Coordinates of C-alpha atoms in Angstrom, one line a residue:
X1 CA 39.4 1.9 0.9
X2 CA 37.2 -1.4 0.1
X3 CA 34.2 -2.2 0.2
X4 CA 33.1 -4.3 3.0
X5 CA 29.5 -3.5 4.3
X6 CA 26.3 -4.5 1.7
X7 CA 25.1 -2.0 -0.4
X8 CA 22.6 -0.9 1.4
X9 CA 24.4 0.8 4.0
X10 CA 25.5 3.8 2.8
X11 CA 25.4 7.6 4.2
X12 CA 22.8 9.5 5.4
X13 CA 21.0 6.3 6.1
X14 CA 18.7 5.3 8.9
X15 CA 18.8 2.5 11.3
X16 CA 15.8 2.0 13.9
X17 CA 16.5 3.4 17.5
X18 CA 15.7 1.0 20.8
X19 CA 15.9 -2.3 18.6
X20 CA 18.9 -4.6 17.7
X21 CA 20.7 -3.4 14.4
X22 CA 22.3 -6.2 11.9
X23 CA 24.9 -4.8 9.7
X24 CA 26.6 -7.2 7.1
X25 CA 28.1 -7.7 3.4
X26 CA 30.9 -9.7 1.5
X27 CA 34.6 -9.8 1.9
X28 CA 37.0 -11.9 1.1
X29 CA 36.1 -15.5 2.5
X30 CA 36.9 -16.2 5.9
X31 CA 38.7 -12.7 6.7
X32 CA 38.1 -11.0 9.9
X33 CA 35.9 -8.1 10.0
X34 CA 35.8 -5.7 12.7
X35 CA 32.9 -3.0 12.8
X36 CA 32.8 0.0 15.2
X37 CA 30.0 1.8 16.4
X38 CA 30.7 5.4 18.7
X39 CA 32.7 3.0 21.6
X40 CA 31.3 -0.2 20.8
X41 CA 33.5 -2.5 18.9
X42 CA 32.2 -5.7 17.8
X43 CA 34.6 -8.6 15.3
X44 CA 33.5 -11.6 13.6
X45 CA 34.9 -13.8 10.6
X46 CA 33.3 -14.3 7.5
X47 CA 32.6 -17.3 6.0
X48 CA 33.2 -19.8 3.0
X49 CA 31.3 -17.2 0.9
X50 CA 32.8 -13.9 2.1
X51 CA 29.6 -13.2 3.6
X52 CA 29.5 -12.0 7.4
X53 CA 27.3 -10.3 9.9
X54 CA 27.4 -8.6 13.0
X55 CA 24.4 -7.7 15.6
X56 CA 24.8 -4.7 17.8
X57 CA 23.2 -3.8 20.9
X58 CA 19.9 -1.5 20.6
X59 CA 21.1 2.1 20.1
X60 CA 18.7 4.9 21.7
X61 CA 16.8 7.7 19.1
X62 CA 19.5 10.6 18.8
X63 CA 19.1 13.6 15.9
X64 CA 23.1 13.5 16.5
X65 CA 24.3 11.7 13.5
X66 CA 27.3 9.3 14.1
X67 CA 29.9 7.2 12.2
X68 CA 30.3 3.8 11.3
X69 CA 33.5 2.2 10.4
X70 CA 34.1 -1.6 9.2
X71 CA 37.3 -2.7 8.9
X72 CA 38.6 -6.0 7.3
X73 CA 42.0 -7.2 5.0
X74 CA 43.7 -4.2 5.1
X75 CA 40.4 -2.1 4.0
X76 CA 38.5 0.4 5.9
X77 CA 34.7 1.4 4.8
X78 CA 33.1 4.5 6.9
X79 CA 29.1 5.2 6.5
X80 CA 28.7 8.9 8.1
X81 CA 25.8 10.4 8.7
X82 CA 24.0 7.5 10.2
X83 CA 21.1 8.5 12.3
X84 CA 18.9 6.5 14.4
X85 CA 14.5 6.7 14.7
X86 CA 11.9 4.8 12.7
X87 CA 12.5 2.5 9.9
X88 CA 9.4 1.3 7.3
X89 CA 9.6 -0.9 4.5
X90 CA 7.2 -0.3 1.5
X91 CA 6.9 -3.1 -0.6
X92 CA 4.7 -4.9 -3.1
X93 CA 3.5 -3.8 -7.1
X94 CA 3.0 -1.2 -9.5
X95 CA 0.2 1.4 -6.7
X96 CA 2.9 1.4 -4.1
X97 CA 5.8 1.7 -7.1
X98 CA 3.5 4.8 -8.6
X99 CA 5.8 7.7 -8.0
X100 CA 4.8 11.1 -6.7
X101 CA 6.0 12.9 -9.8
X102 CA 3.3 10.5 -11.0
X103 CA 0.5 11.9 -8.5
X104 CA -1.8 14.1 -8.8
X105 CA -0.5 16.2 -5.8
X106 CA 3.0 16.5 -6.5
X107 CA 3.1 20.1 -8.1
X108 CA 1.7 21.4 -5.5
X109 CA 3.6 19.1 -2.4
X110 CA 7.0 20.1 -4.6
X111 CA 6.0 23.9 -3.7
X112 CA 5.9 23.2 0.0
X113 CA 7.8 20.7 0.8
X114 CA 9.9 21.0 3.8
X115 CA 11.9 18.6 5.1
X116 CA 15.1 17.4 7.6
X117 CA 14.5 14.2 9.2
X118 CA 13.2 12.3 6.7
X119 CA 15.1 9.9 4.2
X120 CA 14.4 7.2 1.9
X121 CA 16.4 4.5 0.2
X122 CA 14.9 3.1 -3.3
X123 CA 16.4 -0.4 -3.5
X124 CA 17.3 -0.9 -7.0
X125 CA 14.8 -2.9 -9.4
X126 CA 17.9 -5.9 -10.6
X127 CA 15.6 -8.0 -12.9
X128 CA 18.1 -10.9 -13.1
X129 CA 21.6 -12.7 -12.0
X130 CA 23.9 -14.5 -14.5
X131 CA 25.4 -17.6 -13.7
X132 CA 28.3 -15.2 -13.0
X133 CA 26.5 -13.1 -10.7
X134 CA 26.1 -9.8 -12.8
X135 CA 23.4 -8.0 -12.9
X136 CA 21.4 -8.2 -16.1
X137 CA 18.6 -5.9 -17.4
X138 CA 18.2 -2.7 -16.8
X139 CA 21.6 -1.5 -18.1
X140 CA 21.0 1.9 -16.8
X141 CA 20.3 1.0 -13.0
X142 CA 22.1 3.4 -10.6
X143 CA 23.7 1.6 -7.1
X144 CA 21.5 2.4 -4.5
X145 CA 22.2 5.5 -1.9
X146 CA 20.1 7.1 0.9
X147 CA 18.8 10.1 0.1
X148 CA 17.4 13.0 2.5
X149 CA 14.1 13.9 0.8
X150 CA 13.8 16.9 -0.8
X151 CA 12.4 19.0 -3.3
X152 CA 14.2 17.8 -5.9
X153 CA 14.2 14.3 -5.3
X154 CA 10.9 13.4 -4.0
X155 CA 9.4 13.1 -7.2
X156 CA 11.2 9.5 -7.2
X157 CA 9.8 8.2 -3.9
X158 CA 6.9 6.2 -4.2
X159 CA 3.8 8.8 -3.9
X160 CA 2.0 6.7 -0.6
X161 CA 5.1 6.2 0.8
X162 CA 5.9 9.9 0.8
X163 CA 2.3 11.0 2.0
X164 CA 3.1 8.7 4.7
X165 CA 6.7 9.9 5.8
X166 CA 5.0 13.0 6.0
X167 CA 2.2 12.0 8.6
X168 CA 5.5 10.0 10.2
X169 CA 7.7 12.7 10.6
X170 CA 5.3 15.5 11.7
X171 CA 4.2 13.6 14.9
X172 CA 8.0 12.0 15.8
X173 CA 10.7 13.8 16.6
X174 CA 13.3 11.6 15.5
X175 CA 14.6 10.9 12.1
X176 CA 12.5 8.6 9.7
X177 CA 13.9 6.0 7.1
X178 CA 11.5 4.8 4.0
X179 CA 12.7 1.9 1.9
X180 CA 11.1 1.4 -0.7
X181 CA 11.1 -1.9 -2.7
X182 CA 8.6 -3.0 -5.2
X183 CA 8.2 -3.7 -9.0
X184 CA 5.2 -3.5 -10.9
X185 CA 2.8 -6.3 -12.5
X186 CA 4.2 -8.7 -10.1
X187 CA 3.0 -11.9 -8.0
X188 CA 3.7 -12.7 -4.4
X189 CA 5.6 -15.5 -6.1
X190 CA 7.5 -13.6 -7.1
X191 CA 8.8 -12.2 -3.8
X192 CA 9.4 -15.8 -2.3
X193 CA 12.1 -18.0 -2.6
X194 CA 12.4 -20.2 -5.2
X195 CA 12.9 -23.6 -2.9
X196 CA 9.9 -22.6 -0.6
X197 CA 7.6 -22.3 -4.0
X198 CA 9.2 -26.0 -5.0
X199 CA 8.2 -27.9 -1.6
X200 CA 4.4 -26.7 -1.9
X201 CA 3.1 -29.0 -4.3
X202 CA 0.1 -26.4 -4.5
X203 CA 2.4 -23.9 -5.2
X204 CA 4.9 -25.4 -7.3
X205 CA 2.4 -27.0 -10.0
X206 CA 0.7 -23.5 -10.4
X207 CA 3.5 -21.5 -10.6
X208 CA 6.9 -23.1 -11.4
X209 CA 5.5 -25.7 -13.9
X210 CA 3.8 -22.9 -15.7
X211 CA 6.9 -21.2 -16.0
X212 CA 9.2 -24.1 -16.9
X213 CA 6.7 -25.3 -19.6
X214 CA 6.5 -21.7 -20.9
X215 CA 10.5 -21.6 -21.5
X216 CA 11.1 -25.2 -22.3
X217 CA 13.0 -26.1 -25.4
X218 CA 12.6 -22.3 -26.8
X219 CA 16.1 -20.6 -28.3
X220 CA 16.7 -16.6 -28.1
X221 CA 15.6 -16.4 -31.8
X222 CA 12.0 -17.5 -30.0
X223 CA 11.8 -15.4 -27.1
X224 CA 13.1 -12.5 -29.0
X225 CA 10.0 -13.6 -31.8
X226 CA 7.8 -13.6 -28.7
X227 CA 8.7 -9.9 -27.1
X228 CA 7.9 -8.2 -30.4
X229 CA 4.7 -9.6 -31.0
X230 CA 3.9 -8.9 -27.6
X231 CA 5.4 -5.2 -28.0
X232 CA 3.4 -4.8 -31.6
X233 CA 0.0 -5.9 -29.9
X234 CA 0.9 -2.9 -26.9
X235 CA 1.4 -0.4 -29.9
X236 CA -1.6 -1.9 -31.7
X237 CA -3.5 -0.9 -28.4
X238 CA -2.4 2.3 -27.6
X239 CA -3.1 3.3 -31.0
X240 CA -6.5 2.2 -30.5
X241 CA -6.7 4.0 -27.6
X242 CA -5.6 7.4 -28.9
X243 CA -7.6 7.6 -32.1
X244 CA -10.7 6.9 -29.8
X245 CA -10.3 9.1 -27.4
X246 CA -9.5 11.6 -30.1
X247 CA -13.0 10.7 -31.7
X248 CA -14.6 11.1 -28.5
X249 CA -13.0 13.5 -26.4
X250 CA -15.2 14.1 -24.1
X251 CA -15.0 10.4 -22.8
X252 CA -13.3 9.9 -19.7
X253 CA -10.5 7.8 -19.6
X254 CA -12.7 4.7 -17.8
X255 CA -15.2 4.9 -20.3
X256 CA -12.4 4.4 -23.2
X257 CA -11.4 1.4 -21.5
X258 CA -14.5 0.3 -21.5
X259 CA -14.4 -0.3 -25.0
X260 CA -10.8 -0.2 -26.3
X261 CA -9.7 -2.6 -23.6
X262 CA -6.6 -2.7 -21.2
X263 CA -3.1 -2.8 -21.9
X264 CA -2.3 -6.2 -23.0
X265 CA -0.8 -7.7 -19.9
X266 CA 1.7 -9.8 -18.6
X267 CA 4.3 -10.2 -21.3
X268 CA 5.5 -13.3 -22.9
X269 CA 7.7 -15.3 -20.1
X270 CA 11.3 -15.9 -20.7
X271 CA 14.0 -17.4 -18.3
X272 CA 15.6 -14.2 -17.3
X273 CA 12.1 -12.3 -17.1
X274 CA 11.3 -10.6 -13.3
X275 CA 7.8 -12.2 -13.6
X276 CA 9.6 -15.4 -13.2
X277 CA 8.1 -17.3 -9.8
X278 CA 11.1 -16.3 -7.1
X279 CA 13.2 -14.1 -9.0
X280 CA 12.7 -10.7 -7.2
X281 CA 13.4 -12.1 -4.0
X282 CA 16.5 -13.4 -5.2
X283 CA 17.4 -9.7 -7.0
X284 CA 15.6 -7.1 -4.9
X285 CA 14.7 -8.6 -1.1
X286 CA 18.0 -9.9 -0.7
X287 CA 19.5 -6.7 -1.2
X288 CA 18.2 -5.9 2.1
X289 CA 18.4 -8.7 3.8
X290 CA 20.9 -7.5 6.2
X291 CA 17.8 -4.8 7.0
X292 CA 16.4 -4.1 10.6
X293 CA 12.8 -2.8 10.2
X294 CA 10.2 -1.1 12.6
X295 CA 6.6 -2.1 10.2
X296 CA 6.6 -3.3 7.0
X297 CA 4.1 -2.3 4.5
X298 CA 3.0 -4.5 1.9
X299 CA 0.4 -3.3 -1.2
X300 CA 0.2 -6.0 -3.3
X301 CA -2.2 -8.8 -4.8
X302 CA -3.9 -7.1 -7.8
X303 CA -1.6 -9.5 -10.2
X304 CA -2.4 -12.6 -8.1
X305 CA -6.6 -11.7 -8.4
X306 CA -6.6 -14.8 -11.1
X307 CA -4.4 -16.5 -8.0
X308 CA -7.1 -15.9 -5.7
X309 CA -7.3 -19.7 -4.4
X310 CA -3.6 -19.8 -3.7
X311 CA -2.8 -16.4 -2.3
X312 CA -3.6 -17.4 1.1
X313 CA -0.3 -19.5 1.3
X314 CA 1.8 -17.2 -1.0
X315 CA 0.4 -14.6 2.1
X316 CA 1.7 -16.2 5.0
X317 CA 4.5 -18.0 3.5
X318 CA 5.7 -14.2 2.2
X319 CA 5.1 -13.0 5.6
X320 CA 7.0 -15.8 7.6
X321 CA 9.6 -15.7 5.3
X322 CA 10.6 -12.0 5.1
X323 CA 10.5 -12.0 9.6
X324 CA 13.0 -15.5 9.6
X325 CA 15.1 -13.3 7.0
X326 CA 15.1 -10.5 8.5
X327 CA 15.7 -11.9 11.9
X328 CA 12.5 -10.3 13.6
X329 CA 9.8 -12.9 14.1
X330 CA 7.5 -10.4 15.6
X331 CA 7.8 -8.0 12.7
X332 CA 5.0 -6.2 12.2
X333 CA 3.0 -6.1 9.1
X334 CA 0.6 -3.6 7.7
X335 CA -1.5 -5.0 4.9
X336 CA -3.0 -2.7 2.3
X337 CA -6.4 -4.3 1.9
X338 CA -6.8 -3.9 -2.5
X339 CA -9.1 -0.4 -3.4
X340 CA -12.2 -1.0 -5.9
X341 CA -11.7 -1.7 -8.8
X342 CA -14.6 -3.0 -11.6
X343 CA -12.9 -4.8 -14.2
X344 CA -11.9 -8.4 -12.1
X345 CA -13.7 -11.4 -12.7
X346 CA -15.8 -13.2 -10.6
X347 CA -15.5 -11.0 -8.0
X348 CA -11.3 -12.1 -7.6
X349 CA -10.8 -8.4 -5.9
X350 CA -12.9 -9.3 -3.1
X351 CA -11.5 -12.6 -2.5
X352 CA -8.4 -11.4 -2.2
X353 CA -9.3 -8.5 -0.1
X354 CA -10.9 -11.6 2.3
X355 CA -7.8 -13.0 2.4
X356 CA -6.0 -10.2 3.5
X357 CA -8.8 -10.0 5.9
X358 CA -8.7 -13.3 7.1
X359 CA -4.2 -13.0 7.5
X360 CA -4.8 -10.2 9.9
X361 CA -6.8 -12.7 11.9
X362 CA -4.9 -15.8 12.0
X363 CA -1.4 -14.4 11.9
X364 CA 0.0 -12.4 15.1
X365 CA 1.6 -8.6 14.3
X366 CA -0.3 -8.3 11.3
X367 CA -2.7 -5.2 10.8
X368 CA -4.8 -4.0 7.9
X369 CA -5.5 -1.1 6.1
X370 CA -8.4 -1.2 3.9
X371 CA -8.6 0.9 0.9
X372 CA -11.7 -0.4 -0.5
X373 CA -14.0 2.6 0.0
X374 CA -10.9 4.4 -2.5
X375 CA -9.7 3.6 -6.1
X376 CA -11.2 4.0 -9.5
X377 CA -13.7 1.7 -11.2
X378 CA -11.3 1.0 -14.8
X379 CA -8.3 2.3 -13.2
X380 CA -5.9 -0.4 -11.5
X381 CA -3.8 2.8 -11.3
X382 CA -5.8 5.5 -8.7
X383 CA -3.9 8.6 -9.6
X384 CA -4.7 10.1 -6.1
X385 CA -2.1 8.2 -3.3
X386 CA -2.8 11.2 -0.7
X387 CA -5.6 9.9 0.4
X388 CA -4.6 6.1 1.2
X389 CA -1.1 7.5 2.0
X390 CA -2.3 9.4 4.9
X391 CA -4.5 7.0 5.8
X392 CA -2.0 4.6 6.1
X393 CA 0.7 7.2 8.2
X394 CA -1.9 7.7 10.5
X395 CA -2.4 3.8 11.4
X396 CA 1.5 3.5 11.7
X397 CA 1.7 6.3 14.0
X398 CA -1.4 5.4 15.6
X399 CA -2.9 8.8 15.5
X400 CA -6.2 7.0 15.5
X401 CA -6.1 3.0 15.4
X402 CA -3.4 0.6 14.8
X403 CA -5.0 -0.2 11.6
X404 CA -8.8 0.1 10.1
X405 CA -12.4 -1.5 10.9
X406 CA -12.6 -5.3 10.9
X407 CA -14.3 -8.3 12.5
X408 CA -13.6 -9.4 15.3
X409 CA -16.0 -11.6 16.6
X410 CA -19.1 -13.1 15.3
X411 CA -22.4 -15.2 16.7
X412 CA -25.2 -16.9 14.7
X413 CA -28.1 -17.6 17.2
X414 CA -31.6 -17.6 16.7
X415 CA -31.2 -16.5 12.6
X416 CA -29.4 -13.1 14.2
X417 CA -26.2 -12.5 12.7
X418 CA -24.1 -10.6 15.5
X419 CA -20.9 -9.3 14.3
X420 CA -18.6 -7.1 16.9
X421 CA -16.4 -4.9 15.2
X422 CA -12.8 -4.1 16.2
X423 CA -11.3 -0.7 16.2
X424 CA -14.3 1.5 16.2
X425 CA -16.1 2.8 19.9
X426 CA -18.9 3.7 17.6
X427 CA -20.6 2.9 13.7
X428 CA -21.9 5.4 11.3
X429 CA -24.4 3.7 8.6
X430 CA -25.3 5.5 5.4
X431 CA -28.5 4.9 3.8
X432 CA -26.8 2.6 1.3
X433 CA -25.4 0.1 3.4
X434 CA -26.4 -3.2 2.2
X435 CA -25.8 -6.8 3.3
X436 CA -26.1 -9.6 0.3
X437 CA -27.7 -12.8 2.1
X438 CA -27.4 -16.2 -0.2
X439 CA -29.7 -18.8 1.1
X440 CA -28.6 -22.4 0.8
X441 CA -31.2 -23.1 -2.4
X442 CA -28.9 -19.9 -3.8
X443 CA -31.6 -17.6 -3.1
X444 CA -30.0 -14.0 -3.0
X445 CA -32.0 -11.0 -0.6
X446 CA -30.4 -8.1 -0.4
X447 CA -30.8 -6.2 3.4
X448 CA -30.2 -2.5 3.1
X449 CA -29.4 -1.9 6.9
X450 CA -29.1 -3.9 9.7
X451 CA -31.7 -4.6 12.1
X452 CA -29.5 -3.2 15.1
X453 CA -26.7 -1.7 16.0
X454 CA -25.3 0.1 18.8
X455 CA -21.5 1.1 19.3
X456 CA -19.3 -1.6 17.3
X457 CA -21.9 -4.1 17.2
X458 CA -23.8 -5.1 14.3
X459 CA -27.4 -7.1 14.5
X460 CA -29.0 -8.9 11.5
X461 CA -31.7 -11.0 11.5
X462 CA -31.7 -13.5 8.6
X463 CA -34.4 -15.5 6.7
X464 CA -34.5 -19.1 7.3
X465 CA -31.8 -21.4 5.4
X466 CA -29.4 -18.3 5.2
X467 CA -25.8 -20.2 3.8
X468 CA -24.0 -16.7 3.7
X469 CA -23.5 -12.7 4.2
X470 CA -21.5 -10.1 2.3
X471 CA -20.5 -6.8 2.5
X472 CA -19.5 -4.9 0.1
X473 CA -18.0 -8.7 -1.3
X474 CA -17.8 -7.1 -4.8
X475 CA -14.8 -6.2 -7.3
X476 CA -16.0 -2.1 -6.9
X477 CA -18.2 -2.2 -3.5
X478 CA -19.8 1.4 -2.5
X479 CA -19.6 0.7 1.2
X480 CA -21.4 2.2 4.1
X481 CA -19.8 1.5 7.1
X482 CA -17.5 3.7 8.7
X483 CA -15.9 4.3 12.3
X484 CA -15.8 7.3 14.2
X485 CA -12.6 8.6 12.2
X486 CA -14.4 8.0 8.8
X487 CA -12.5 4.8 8.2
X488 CA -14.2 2.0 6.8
X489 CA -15.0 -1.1 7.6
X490 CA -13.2 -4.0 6.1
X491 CA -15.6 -6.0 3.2
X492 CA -16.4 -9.7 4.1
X493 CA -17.8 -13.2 3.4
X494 CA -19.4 -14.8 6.1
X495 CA -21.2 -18.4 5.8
X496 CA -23.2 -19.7 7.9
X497 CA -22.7 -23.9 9.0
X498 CA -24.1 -26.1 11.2
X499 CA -25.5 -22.9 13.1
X500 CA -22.2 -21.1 13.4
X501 CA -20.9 -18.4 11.6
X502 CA -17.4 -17.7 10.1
X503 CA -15.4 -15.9 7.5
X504 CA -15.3 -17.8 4.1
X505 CA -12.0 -18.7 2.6

């Protein structure tokens, strides 16, 4: 026996039904490789590398579980188990990473969990390649396997992923595959390839320049020197932290915050760091990259809020890289739009929620899920991932909507705002509701409800020389517009030039 397929293929694993499957890996270079599926037998060489790959026809949703055999140089590899259904990739930072043994829940899901069709694959967190190719940092990583969820093993998957599989697997009848692949306290930068960072000159001078001038001319005695300062002024604060909450008790854990302070956060850079701009797609994303995906889900931009002016092109360059890589240029996205939370500045949550906003607009395939009415005013970590997670299984299995409230059309005429919104038949308003108008002198009026509305349309009339409208356009919004299924409508910036009106960058 040899190894011949990529790790990621292993038993019990799932591969999407009624779509093309890719299966690859490394041999030895230029070797034939021969892969069989049931009575279909494909061959192909590899190349200068070792590497190969091998398409196979679109394989209909079974609960039979079948075989898989590769066969190259004298070696055989078999993957059993296989089964064919739904496929999702979960991806992004540390509130999609946030495990279920982590949630509030999970006592009480570990109780009742029952389970047989769903599985889940966590792709291992590799921080960093040698020149030689070996894997550095964590020493303890495990190889990465698919699992069929369980009671005993759940507590491992990430906690919206799970809520999701659940919502998934009740309403399909075929097997469900969840990969998960994320690492905390990360930038989209770092989930792009290195090159395609470089040819942005945008891109490149605000994140790889930063990073090379952080690293130049430093030995390991300094980076070394660096790490324990950093790791001295973490104890420092978590000392703070427990002798004031043991002073006052009764505070919660937001209002501790408030005076102690957050964690101190990122940590000092060094060259093999997986903060470094392009590392974790090289270590994590191409892991999968042989992968065939039904949706992927992406949570992520709380670390690029002080990025806020460049995540628009990290967005879409993430997204059109991940569908040429994983050979699917119609694969769909589902982005998480960020949940409140109070302690950004100048209002970076909300631009980045209007990005995510505006992606879902410009880019085909690519839905939202908004959050915002969710989360916890000091706590970038919400503890409860039920709520978003269901939401979010519901979209994908379209229970409801293919994803939540948003704009999708506007008119300025006459100083009336009218704003049609998409995926809602009807609009429920609570007293709260307020619209932030900014005149063009940088007068702000403050409208508590709009003037009309009927169905999915939204009416305001506007004072003279309005330059702009918001909703709920705040780091922590309380928002009050919600579709007949309780989800919310997404925040928003519109301006308002030469008599028209459209979403703010």
């Amino acid at each position: 026996m040899g190894q011949i397929f990529a790790d990621y293929f292993s038993d019990n694993m799932v591969l999407p039904a009624n779509k093309e499957i890719r299966f690859g890996g490394t041999v030895k270079p230029y070797t034939k490789v021969l892969l069989s599926l049931e009575k279909v037998t494909i061959e192909t060489s590899a190349d200068s590398r070792g590497e190969w790959s091998i398409e196979f026809p679109a394989h209909a949703a079974s609960k039979k579980a079948i075989s898989i055999i590769g066969k190259s140089g004298g070696f055989s590899q078999i993957i059993n188990n296989v089964h064919f259904g739904r496929v999702f990739l979960f991806a992004g930072q540390s509130n999609i990473e946030f495990k279920l043994e982590d949630e509030q829940h999970f006592e009480n899901e570990k109780k009742i969990y029952q389970n047989d069709s769903v599985y889940f694959f966590n792709v291992p967190q590799i921080e960093f390649f040698d020149k030689r190719r070996n894997k550095k940092r964590p020493t303890d990583l495990k190889k990465g396997q698919w699992l069929l969820a369980t009671r005993d093993n759940i507590g491992g998957m990430s906690a919206i992923a799970f809520y999701a599989s659940k919502v998934l697997a009740r309403d399909y009848e075929g097997p469900i595959g969840i990969v998960d692949c994320y690492k905390g306290g990360t930038s989209a930068s770092c989930w792009l390839p290195l090159n395609l960072l470089k040819e942005s000159k945008v891109l490149n001078d605000h994140f790889i320049k930063p990073f090379e001038d952080a690293i130049l001319n430093k030995t390991k005695a300094d980076f070394d020197q660096e790490d324990l300062n950093y790791e001295k002024k973490v104890k420092n604060h978590q000392n703070s932290l427990l002798e004031y909450q043991k002073k006052y008790p009764e505070k919660t854990l937001n209002e501790v915050k408030d005076v102690v302070g957050h964690t101190p956060w990122p940590p000092p850079m060094r060259p093999e760091s997986y903060l470094r701009p392009g590392g974790l797609f090289e270590t994590m994303i191409l892991q999968i990259k042989y992968g065939t995906f039904n949706n992927v889900v992406w949570y992520q931009g709380e670390n690029d809020t002080e990025n806020a002016d460049y995540y628009e092109e990290l967005l879409s360059n993430l997204i059109n890289t991940w569908r040429e890589l994983f050979r699917d240029k119609s694969l769909p996205f589902l982005l998480i739009q960020l949940p409140g939370y109070e302690d950004g500045i100048d209002n970076t949550w909300a631009k980045i929620r209007q990005v995510q906003l505006r992606a879902t607009m410009k880019i085909p395939y690519v839905k939202l899920c908004s959050i915002s009415d969710l989360g916890e005013s000091h706590n970038i970590h919400p503890t409860d991932k039920k709520t978003p997670g269901i939401r979010i299984g519901n979209i994908l299995q379209e229970n409801q909507y293919a994803e939540t409230p948003g704009i999708t059309k506007m008119c300025y005429e006459a100083n009336r705002l009218t704003i049609i919104v998409s995926h809602a038949l009807t609009l429920s308003f609570k007293n709260n509701t307020q619209f932030v108008v900014k005149t063009k002198g940088n007068k702000v009026e403050s409208l508590f409800s709009a003037n009309n509305f009927a169905g999915n349309k939204i009416e305001i009339d506007l004072p003279q020389g309005a330059a702009s409208v918001e909703y709920g356009f705040i780091n922590f919004p309380n928002l009050g517009i919600f579709n007949e299924f309780g989800l919310p409508l997404s925040p928003f910036r519109i301006v308002i030039e030469k008599e028209k009106a459209r979403l703010s960058k």
